[in-house]
Every structure is written in structure tokens, then in C-alpha cells.
CSV table of C-alpha atoms in Angstrom, one decimal:
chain,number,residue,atom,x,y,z
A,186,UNK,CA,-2.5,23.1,-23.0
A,187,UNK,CA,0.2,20.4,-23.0
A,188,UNK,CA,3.1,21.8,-20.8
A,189,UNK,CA,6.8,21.3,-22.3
A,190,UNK,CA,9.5,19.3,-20.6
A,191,UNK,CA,12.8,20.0,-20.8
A,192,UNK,CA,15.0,16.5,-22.1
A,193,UNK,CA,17.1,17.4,-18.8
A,194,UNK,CA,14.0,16.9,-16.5
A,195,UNK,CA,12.8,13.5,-19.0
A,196,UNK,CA,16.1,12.0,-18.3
A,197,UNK,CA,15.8,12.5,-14.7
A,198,UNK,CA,12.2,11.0,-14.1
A,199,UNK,CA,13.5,8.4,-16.6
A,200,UNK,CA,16.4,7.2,-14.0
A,201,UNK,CA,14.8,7.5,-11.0
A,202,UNK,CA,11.7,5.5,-11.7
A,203,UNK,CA,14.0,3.0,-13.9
A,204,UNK,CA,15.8,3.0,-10.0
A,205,UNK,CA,12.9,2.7,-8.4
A,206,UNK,CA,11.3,0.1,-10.4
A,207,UNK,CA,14.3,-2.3,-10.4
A,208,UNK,CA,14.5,-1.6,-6.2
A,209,UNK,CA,10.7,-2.8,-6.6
A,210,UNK,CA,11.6,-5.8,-8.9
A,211,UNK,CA,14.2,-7.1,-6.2
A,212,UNK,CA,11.7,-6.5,-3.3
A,213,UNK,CA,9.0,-8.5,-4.8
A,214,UNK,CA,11.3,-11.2,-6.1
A,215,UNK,CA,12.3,-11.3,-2.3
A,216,UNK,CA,8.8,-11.2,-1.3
A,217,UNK,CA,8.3,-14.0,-4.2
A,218,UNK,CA,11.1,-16.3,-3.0
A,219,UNK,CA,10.0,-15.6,0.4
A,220,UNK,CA,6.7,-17.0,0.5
A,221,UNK,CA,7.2,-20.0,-2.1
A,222,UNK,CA,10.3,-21.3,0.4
A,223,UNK,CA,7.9,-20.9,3.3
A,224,UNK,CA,4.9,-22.6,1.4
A,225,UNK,CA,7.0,-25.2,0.5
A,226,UNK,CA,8.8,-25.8,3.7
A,227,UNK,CA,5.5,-25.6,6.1
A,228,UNK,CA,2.6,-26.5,4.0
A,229,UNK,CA,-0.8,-25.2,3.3
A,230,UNK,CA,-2.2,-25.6,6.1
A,231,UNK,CA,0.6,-23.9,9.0
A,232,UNK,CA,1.0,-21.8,6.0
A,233,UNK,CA,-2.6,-20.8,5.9
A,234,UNK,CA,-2.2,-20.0,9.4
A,235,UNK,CA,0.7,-17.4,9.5
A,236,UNK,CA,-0.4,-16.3,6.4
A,237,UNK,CA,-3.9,-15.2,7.8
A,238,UNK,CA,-2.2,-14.1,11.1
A,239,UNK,CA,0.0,-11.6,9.5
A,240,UNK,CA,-2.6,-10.3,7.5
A,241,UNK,CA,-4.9,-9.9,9.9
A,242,UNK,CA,-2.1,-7.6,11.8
A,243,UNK,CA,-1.6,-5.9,8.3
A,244,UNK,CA,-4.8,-5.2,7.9
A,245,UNK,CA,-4.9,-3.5,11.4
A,246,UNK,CA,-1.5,-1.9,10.9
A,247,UNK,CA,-1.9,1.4,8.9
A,248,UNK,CA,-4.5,2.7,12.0
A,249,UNK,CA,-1.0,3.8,13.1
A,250,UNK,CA,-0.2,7.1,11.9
A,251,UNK,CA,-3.6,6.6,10.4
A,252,UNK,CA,-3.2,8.9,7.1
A,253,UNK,CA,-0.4,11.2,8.4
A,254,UNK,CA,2.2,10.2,5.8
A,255,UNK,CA,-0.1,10.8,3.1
A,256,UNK,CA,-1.6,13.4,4.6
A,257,UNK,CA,2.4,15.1,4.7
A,258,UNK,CA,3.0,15.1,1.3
A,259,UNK,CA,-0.1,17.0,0.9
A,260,UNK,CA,0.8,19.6,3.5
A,261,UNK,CA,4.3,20.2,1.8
A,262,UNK,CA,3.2,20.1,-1.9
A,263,UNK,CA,0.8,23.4,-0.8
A,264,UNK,CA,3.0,25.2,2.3
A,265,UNK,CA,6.4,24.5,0.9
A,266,UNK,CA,8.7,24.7,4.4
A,267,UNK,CA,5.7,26.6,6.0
A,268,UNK,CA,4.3,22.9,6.6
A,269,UNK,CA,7.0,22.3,9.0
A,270,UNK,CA,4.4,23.9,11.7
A,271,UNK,CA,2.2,20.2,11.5
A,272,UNK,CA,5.3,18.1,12.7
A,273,UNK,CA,4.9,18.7,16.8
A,274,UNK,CA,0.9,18.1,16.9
A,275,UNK,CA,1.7,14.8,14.2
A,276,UNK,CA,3.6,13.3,17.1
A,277,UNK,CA,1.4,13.3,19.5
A,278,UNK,CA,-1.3,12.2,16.6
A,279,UNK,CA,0.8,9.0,16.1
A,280,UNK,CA,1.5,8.2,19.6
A,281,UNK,CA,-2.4,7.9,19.8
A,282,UNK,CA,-2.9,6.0,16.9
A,283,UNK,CA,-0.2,3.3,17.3
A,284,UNK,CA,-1.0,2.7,20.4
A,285,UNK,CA,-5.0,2.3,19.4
A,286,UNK,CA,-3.4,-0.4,16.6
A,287,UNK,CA,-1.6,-2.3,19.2
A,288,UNK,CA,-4.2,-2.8,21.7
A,289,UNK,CA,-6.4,-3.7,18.7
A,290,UNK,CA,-4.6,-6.6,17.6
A,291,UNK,CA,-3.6,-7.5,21.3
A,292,UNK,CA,-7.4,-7.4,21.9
A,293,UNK,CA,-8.2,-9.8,19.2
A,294,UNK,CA,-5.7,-12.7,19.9
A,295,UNK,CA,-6.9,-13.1,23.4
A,296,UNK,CA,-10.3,-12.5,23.4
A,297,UNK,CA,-11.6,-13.3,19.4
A,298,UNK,CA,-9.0,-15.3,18.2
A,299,UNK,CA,-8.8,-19.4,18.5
A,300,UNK,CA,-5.8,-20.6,20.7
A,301,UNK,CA,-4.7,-23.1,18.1
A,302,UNK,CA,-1.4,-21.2,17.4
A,303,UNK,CA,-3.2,-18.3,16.1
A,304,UNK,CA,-3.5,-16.5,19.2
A,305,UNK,CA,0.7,-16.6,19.4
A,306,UNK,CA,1.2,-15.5,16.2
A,307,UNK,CA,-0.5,-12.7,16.3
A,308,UNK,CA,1.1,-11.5,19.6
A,309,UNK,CA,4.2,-12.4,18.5
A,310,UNK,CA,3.6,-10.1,14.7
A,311,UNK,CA,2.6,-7.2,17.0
A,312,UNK,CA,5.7,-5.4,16.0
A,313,UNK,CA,4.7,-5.8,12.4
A,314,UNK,CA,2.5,-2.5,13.2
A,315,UNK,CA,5.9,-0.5,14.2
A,316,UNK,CA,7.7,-1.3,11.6
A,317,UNK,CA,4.8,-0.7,8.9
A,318,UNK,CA,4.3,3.1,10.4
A,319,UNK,CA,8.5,3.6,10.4
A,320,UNK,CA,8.9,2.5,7.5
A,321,UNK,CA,6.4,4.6,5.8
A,322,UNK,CA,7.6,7.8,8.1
A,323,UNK,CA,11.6,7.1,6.9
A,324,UNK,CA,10.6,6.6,3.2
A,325,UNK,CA,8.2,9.8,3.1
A,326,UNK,CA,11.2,11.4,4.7
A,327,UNK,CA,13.4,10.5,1.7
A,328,UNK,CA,10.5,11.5,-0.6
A,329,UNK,CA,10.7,14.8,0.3
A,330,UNK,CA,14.1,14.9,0.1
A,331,UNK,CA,14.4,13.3,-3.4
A,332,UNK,CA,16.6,11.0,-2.1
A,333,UNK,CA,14.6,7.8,-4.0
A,334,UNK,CA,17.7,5.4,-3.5
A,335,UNK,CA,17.6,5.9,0.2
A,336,UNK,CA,13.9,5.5,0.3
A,337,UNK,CA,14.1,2.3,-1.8
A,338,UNK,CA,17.0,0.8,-0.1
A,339,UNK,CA,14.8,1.8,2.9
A,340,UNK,CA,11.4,-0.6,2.0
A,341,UNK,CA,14.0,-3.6,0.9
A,342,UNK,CA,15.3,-4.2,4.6
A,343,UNK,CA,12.2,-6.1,5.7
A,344,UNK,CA,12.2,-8.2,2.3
A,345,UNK,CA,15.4,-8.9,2.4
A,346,UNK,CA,15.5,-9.7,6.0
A,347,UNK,CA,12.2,-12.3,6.1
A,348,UNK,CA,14.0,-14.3,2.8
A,349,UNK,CA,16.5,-14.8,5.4
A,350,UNK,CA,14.2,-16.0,7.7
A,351,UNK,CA,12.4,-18.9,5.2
A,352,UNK,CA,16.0,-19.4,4.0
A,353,UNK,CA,16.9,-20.5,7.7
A,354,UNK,CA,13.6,-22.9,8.0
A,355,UNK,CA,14.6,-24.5,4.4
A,356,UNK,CA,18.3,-25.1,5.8
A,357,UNK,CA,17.4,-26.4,9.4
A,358,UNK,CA,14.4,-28.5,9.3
A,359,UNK,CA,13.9,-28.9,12.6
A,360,UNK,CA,13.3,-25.0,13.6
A,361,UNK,CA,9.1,-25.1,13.9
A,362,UNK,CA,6.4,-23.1,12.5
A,363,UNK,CA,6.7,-21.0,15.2
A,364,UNK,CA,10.0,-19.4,14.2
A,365,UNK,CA,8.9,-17.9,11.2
A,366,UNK,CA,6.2,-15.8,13.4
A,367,UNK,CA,9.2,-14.9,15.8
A,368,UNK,CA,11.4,-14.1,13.9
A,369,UNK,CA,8.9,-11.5,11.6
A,370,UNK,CA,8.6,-9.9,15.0
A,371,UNK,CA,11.5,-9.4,15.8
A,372,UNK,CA,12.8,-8.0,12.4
A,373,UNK,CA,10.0,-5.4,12.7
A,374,UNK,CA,10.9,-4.7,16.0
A,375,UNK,CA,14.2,-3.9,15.0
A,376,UNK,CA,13.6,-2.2,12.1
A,377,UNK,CA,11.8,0.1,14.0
A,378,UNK,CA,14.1,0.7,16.5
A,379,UNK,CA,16.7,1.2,13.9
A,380,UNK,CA,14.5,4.0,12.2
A,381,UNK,CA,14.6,5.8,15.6
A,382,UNK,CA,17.4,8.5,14.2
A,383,UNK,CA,15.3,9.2,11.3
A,384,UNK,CA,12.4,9.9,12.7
A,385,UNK,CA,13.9,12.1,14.9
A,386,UNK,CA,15.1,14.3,12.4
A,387,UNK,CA,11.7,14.2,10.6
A,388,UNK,CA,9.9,15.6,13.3
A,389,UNK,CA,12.1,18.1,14.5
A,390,UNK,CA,12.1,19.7,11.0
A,391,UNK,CA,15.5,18.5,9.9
A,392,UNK,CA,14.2,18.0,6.2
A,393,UNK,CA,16.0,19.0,3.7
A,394,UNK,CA,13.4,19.7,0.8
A,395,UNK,CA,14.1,19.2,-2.7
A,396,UNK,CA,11.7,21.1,-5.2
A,397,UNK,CA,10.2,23.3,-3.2
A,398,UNK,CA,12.3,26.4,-3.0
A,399,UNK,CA,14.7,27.9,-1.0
A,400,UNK,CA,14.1,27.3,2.9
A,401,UNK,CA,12.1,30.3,4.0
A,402,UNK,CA,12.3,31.8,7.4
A,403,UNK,CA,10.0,29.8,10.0
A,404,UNK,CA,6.3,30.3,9.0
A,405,UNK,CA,4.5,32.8,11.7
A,406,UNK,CA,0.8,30.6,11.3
A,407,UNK,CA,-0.4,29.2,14.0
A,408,UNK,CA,0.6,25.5,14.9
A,409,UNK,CA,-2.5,23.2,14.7
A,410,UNK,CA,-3.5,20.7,17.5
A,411,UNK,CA,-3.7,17.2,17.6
A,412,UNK,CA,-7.7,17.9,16.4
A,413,UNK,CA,-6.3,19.6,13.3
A,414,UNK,CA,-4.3,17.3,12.3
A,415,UNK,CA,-7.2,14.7,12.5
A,416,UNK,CA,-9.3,16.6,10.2
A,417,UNK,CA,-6.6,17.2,7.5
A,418,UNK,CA,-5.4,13.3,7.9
A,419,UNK,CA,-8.6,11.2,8.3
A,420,UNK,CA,-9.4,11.0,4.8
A,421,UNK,CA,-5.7,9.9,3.7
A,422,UNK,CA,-6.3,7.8,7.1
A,423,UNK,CA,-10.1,5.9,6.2
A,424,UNK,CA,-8.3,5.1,2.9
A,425,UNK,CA,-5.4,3.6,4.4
A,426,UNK,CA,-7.1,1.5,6.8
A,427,UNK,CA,-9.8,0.3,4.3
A,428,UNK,CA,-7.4,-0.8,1.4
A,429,UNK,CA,-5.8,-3.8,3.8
A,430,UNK,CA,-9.3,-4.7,4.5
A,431,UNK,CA,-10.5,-4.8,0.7
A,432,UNK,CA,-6.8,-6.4,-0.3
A,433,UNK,CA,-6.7,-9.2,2.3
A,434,UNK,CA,-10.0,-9.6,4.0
A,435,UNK,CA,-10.1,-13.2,1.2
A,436,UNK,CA,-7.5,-14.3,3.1
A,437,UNK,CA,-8.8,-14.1,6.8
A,438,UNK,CA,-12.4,-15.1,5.9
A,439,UNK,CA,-11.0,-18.2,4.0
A,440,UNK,CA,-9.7,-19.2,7.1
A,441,UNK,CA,-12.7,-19.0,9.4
A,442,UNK,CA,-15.0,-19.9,7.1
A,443,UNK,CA,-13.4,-22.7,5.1
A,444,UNK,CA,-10.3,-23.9,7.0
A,445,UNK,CA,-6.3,-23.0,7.4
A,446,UNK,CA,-5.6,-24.9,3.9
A,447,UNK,CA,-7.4,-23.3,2.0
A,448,UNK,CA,-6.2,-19.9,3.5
A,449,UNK,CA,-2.8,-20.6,2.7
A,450,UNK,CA,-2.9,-21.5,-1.2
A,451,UNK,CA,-5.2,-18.6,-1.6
A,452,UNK,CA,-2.4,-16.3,-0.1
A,453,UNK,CA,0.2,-17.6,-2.6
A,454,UNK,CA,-2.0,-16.3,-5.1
A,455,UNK,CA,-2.3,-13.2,-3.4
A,456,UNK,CA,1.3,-13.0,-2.8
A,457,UNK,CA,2.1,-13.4,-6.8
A,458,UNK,CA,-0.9,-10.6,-7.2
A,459,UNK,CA,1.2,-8.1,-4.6
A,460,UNK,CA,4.3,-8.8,-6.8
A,461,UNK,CA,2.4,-7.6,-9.9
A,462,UNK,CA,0.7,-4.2,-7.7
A,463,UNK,CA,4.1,-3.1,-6.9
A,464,UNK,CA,4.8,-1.9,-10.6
A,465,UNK,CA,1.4,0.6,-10.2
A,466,UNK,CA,2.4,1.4,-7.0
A,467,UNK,CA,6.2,2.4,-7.5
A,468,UNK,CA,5.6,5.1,-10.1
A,469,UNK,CA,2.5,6.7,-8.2
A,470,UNK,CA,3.2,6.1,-4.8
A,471,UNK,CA,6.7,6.3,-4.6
A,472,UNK,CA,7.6,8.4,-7.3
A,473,UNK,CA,4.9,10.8,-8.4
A,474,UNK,CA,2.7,11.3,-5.7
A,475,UNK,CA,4.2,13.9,-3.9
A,476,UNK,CA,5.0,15.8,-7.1
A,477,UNK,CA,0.8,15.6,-8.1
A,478,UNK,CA,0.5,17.0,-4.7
A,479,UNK,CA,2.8,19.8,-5.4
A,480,UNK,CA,1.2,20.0,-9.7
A,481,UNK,CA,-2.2,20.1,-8.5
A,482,UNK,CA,-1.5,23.2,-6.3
A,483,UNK,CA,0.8,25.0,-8.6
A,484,UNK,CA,1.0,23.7,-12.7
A,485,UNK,CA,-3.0,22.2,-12.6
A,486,UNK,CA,-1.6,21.9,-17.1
A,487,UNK,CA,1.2,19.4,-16.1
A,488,UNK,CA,-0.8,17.3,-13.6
A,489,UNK,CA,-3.6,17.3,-16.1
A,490,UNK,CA,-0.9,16.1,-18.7
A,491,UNK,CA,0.6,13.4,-16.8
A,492,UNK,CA,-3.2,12.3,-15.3
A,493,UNK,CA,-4.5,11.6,-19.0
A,494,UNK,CA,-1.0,9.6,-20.2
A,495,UNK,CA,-0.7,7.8,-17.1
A,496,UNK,CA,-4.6,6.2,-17.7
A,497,UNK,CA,-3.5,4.8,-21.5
A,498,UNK,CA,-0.3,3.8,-20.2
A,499,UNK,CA,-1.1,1.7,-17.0
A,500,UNK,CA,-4.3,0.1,-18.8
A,501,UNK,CA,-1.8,-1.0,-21.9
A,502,UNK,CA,0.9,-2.5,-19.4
A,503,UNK,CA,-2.0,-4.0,-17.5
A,504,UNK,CA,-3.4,-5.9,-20.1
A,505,UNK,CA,0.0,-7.1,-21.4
A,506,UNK,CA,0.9,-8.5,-17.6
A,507,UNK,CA,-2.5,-10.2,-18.0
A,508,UNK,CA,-2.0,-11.8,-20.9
A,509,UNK,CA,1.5,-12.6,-19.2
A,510,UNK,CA,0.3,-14.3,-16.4
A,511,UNK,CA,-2.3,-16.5,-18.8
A,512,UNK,CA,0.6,-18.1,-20.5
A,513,UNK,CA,3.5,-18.4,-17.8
A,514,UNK,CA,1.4,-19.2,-14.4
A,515,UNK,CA,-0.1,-22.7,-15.8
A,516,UNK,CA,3.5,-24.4,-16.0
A,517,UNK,CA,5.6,-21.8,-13.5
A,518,UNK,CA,3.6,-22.3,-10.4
A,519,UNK,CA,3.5,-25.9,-9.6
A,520,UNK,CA,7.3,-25.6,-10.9
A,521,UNK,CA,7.8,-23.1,-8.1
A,522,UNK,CA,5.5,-24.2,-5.2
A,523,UNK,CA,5.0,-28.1,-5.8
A,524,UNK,CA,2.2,-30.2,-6.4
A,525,UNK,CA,0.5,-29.4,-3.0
A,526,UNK,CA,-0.3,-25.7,-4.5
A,527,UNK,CA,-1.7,-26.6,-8.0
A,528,UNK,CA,-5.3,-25.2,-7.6
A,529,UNK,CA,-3.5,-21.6,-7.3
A,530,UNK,CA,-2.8,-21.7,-11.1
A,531,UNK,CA,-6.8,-21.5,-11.4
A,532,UNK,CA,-7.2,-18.5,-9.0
A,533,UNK,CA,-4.3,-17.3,-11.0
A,534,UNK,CA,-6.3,-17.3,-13.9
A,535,UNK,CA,-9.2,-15.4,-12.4
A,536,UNK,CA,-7.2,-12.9,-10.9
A,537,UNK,CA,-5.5,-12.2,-14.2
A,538,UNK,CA,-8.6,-10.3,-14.7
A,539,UNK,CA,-8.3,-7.8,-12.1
A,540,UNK,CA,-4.7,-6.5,-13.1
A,541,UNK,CA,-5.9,-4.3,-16.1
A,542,UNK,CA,-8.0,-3.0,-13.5
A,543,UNK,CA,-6.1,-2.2,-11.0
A,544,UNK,CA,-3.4,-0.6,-13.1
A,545,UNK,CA,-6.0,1.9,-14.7
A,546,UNK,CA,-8.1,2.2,-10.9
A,547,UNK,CA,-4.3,3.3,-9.6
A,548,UNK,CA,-3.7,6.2,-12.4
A,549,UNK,CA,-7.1,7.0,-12.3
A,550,UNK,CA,-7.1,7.7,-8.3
A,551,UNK,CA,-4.1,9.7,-8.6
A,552,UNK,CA,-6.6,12.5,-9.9
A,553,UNK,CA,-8.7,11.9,-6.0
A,554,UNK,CA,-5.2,12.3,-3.8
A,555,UNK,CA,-4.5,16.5,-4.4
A,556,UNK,CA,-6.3,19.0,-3.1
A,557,UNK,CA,-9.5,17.9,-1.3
A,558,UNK,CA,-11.2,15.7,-3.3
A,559,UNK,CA,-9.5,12.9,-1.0
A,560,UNK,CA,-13.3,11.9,0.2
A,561,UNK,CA,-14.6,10.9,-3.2
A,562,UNK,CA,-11.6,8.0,-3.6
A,563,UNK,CA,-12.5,7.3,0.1
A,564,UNK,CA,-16.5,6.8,-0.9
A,565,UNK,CA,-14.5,4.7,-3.5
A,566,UNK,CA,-13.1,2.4,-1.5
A,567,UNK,CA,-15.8,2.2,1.6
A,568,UNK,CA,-17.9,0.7,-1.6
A,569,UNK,CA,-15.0,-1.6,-3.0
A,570,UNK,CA,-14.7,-2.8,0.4
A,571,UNK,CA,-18.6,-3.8,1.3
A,572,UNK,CA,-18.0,-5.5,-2.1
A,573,UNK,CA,-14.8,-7.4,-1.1
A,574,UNK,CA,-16.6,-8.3,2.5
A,575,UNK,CA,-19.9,-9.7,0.8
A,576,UNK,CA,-18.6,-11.2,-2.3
A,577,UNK,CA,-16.2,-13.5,0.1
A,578,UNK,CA,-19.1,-14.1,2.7
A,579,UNK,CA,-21.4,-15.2,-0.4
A,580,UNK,CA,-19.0,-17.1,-2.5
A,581,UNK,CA,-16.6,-18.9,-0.2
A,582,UNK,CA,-19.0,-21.1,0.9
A,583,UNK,CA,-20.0,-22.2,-2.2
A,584,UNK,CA,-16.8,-22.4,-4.2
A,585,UNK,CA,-13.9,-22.2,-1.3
A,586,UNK,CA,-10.3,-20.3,-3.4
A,587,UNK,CA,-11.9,-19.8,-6.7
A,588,UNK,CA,-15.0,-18.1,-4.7
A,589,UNK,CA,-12.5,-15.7,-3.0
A,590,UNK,CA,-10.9,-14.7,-6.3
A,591,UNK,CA,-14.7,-14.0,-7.9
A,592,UNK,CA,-15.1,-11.6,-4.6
A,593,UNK,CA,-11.9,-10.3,-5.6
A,594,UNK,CA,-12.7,-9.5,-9.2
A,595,UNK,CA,-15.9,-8.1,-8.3
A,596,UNK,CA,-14.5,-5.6,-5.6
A,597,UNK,CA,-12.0,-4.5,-8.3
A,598,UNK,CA,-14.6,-3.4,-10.9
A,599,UNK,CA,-16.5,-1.3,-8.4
A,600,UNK,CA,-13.2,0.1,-7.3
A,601,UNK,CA,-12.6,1.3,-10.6
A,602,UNK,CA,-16.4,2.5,-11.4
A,603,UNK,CA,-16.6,3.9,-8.1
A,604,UNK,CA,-13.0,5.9,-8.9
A,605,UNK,CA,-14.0,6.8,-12.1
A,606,UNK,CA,-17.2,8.6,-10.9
A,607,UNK,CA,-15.3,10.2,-8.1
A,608,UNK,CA,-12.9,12.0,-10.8
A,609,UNK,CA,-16.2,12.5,-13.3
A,610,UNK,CA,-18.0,14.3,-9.8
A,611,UNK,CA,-15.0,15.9,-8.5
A,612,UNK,CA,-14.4,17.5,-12.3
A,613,UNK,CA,-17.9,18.6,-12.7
A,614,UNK,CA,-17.3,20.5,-9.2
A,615,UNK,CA,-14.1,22.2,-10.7
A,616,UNK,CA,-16.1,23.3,-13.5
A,617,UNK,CA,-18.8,25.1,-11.3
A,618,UNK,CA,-16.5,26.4,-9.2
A,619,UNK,CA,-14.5,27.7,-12.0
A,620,UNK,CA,-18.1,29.3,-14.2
A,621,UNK,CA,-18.7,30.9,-10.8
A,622,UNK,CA,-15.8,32.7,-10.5
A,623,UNK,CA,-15.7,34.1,-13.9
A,624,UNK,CA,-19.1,35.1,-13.2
């Protein structure tokens, strides 16, 4: 049953994710700009070194909040206002969890980490985790709100606010290496300061909702402890924390286990290959996700509609941004980075592969985030993961960047087998379920 749409409501998605996605082209030209100036200006191998020192606090970074954002649109998309009653025990849930992030990271640069700069960096990118969690509270704020030019004016502050940074070390050659990790501190610090209002009104309820009815009178359930809270989150939460592993663990093992050069022209690559993920990730993450939430529970024909269109779509533009990159990437990136950087056109190339993939892994996942099928994307990714981890540990060795992108590629396919058996398992479930009950 294919569910009509009024022209109205077309033209309305049609502007906002045309908003969204041009918000999304600035931030990753930023992003872009961002990391050739800093390649360029500090070379491969202090490069290699930030770059695997802020990834590394990435990677550690969404154990604060650990799920809860996700976890939120849920909540709402099913209790409507009602859900206001999880915002007092998801306080206390992040204070926990931020401060579990912080003394991880903390823990690593002075007792696992080598004091050849790496140690400092990483103290210093502490703050990275504060920003990351308020920035991610602010924009789900604005989600729920439909307010998407807020939310994407929102994510562009830190983007915006680091090109400044490599625009300073291009202009003043003799500020060191050492001011880059500094000053990405102190931009999240006060970016998260800055989102203190905000969050405020978040968790005292001071939502206004958008789509989900009139306000109702306050909700006379129970309110859940911190312990609820973690069972509703941790799936949202596993995910979270696993995807930074899978996404940048290439990165940090390059730089243990072949050296800080090699690190750094594999994160230009990786940077180009964020760029590209954004476009997936604006229209599902940003834009549709908490209406799937909010489909799943209450027009199952509309989500069902937009789940089978979004597959064909995102594979097409996938495989048209891979053909893309064949052609453009040979002559653009030593135009753009210099000749220090060539051998990232050949991970380029290898990487190409995986964009197909990940477009069509994305739409297809958006099936495993309503409802409680969360665990099978989780299974998912625990899988992708293990890939990503001995791929990287088998293949570096032997053939350093170009090893790294194999693991990559590999850890991408079983993403998207592993996704698409979740949605095969979780629909074979739904049909039980639903012979049951008309027995």
C-alpha cells in the first residue's frame, strides 16, 4: 500500500533537505579546506600525529551521553510529550558517562600513550568530548523542534571555527604544531560552554515539538531511573561507540604500527571519505530519522515506502560519486595537498569502492533504528568492527596505506551483509509476530 503525499508536504521535505544538504556541503568543504591547509602547512608526519590524536579522542567521545540522543528521538517518536518524563534521570545518565569518557582519554595519554607530543595532544583535545556530546544534545533539540536551519547552523560552528584555526598556521608560520591541538581544545571547550542555555532548556522540558500534536497535560507514568534509561539507550549507545572505532581505528593502528607518516596521508584520505558520508548522513540522520522513529510507530505504510525508495536511491547516487571520485581524485589531489600526499590518490581509488556501500548500508540500517530491532544493526556493527580491527592488524604490515584501505573495504561489505541480514531477521520476526496474532 503506497501512502499518498500531499505536493504541500513534497515541497517541504524538498526545501529542508535541499537546506540541509547545502549546510552539509559548506561543513565538509570547511572540513575539506581544513585539513588540506593543515596537511600542507605541517606535513605528514606532525600531521599524522594530530590527526591520530584527535581520532583517538573521537573514537572515545560518543561514550558520553552514550546513546541518549538517539535513544530521544525514539522515546518522542512513540510518547509524543509523555517522553518528557526521561529528561531528569538522562541528566544524571550523561553526567556519568562524560565523565567515564574523560578519565578514559586522560587515562590513555599518561599511562598508554608515547610522550612524543602525543601525550599533549591528547590532553589538550579533551574538550573535543564536550563539545561532541553538546553538540549532538543542541542539534537533537532543534530536531524535535523542526527547526533544521538552527540545527545546521548549529554543527557548522566547529567547522567553521577550526578552518580558522589552519587559516592562522598558513598566515603565521612560526605558530607550532602545537597550536593547532590548542586551539581545537579550546574551540570545543567553548562551544560547549556556549551550548549551556540550550541544554538547559532541553532538560527542563522547554521543547517545543513540531509533529507530534498538541502539548498534552504532563504524563502521570512513572519517571524512570538512571537504570532505565540504560536499558532503553545502550543499544543506540554500543552503536555509537563502535562506529568511531570501525571508521577511524585505520588511522590509530597506522600510527603504532607503521609510523606518524603514514598515519597522516591515510587521514587525508579519510578526511575526503567523511566529506562524501555526510550526504548519507544528512538525509537519514539529520533529516529523517526522527520522523522513521515517529512512521515506524504510527504509518508502518509510509516508512515501508520511504525504506524501499531510499535503498534504489542511495545505491544509484553511490555509484555515481564512485565513478566521480575515479575520474577527479587522480589530478585534484596532488593539486590540492602537494606532492608530499600523492600515494592518497591510490587509497582514493580503493576507497571508491566502499561508497556504493555505504550509501545503500546507511538506507538499509534506517529499517534497524525504530522500534527495538536496534540490537540486530548493533550485531551489525560489533561484526564490521572485528573486521575493521583484523583486516588493519593483518594488512598494514604488509602493505602500510593501501593495506588500511583493503581493511577498510572489507569492514564495509560485512557492514552491509551483516545489515542486510539484520532487516531480513528482524522482518521474518514481524511476520511471526504478526501470523500469531491473527491466529
Amino acid at each position: 500500500m503506497t501512502v499518498p503525499v500531499s505536493a504541500a508536504a513534497w515541497r517541504r521535505a524538498a526545501i529542508t533537505v535541499s537546506m540541509l544538504s547545502v549546510a552539509t556541503a559548506l561543513g565538509a568543504l570547511m572540513v575539506f579546506l581544513t585539513q588540506a591547509l593543515l596537511a600542507r602547512e605541517m606535513g605528514p608526519e606532525a600531521y599524522g600525529l594530530f590527526a591520530s590524536s584527535l581520532a583517538t579522542v573521537t573514537m572515545i567521545a560518543p561514550l558520553a551521553g552514550f546513546g541518549l540522543t538517539q535513544f530521544h528521538l525514539k522515546a518522542y517518536g512513540v510518547e509524543g510529550w509523555d517522553a518528557h518524563r526521561w529528561l531528569k534521570p538522562s541528566l544524571d545518565f550523561i553526567s556519568i558517562t562524560t565523565l567515564i569518557a574523560i578519565i578514559a582519554v586522560v587515562a590513555w595519554a599518561l599511562i598508554g600513550a608515547p610522550n612524543d607530543g602525543t601525550r599533549f595532544s591528547l590532553l589538550v583535545l579533551t574538550p573535543v568530548i564536550l563539545s561532541v556530546l553538546a553538540v549532538n544534545l543542541v542539534s537533537n533539540k532543534h530536531r524535535l523542534e523542526n527547526r533544521f536551519g538552527r540545527m545546521a547552523l548549529n554543527q557548522m560552528v566547529i567547522p567553521a571555527s577550526r578552518l580558522l584555526v589552519a587559516v592562522g598556521l598558513l598566515l603565521v608560520p612560526r605558530l607550532t604544531d602545537r597550536f593547532v591541538a590548542l586551539s581545537y581544545g579550546a574551540i570545543s571547550l567553548l562551544v560547549a560552554l556556549a551550548s549551556i542555555p540550550q541544554m538547559r532548556d532541553l532538560f527542563g522540558g522547554k521543547v517545543a515539538l513540531q509533529g507530534y500534536g498538541p502539548r498534552t497535560p504532563a504524563s502521570r507514568a512513572a519517571v524512570p531511573g538512571v537504570g532505565a534509561v540504560w536499558s532503553e539507550a545502550w543499544a543506540y549507545g554500543v552503536y555509537a561507540a563502535l562506529y568511531p572505532v570501525f571508521f577511524q581505528i585505520s588511522t590509530i593502528l597506522l600510527k603504532y604500527l607503521s609510523g606518524d607518516a603514514q598515519a597522516g596521508i591515510y587521514a587525508i584520505a579519510l578526511a575526503v571519505m567523511t566529506a562524501i558520508y555526510l550526504i548519507p548522513a544528512t538525509i537519514y540522520q539529520k533529516f529523517l530519522q526522527g520522523k522513521l522513529h515517529r512512521w515506524a510507530a504510527h504509518d508502518k505504510p509510509k516508512f515501508q515506502h520511504v525504506y524501499r525508495k531510499g535503498n534504489i536511491a542511495m545505491f544509484a547516487l553511490g555509484l555515481a560519486i564512485a565513478a566521480a571520485m575515479l575520474v577527479i581524485d587522480p589530478w585534484a589531489v596532488p593539486l590540492i595537498f602537494g606532492e608530499k600526499y600523492d600515494r592518497v590518490t591510490a587509497i582514493l581509488m580503493v576507497l571508491a569502492i566502499c561508497v556504493p556501500i555505504r550509501f545503500l548500508s546507511t538506507s538499509m540500517g534506517s529499517a534497524l533504528l525504530t522500534e527495538d530491532n536496534m540490537r540486530f544493526r548493533v550485531y551489525a556493527m560489533a561484526l564490521a568492527t572485528l573486521a575493521a580491527i583484523a583486516g588493519n592488524v593483518i594488512l598494514i604490515p604488509l602493505y602500510r596505506e593501501l593495506g588500511a584501505a583493503w581493511a577498510t573495504v572489507i569492514a564495509e561489505t560485512v557492514l552491509l551483509l551483516g545489515t542486510f541480514y539484520g532487516v531480513r531477521r528482524f522482518t521474518r520476526i514481524q511476520h511471526v509476530d504478526a501470523d500469531n496474532g491473527r491466529g
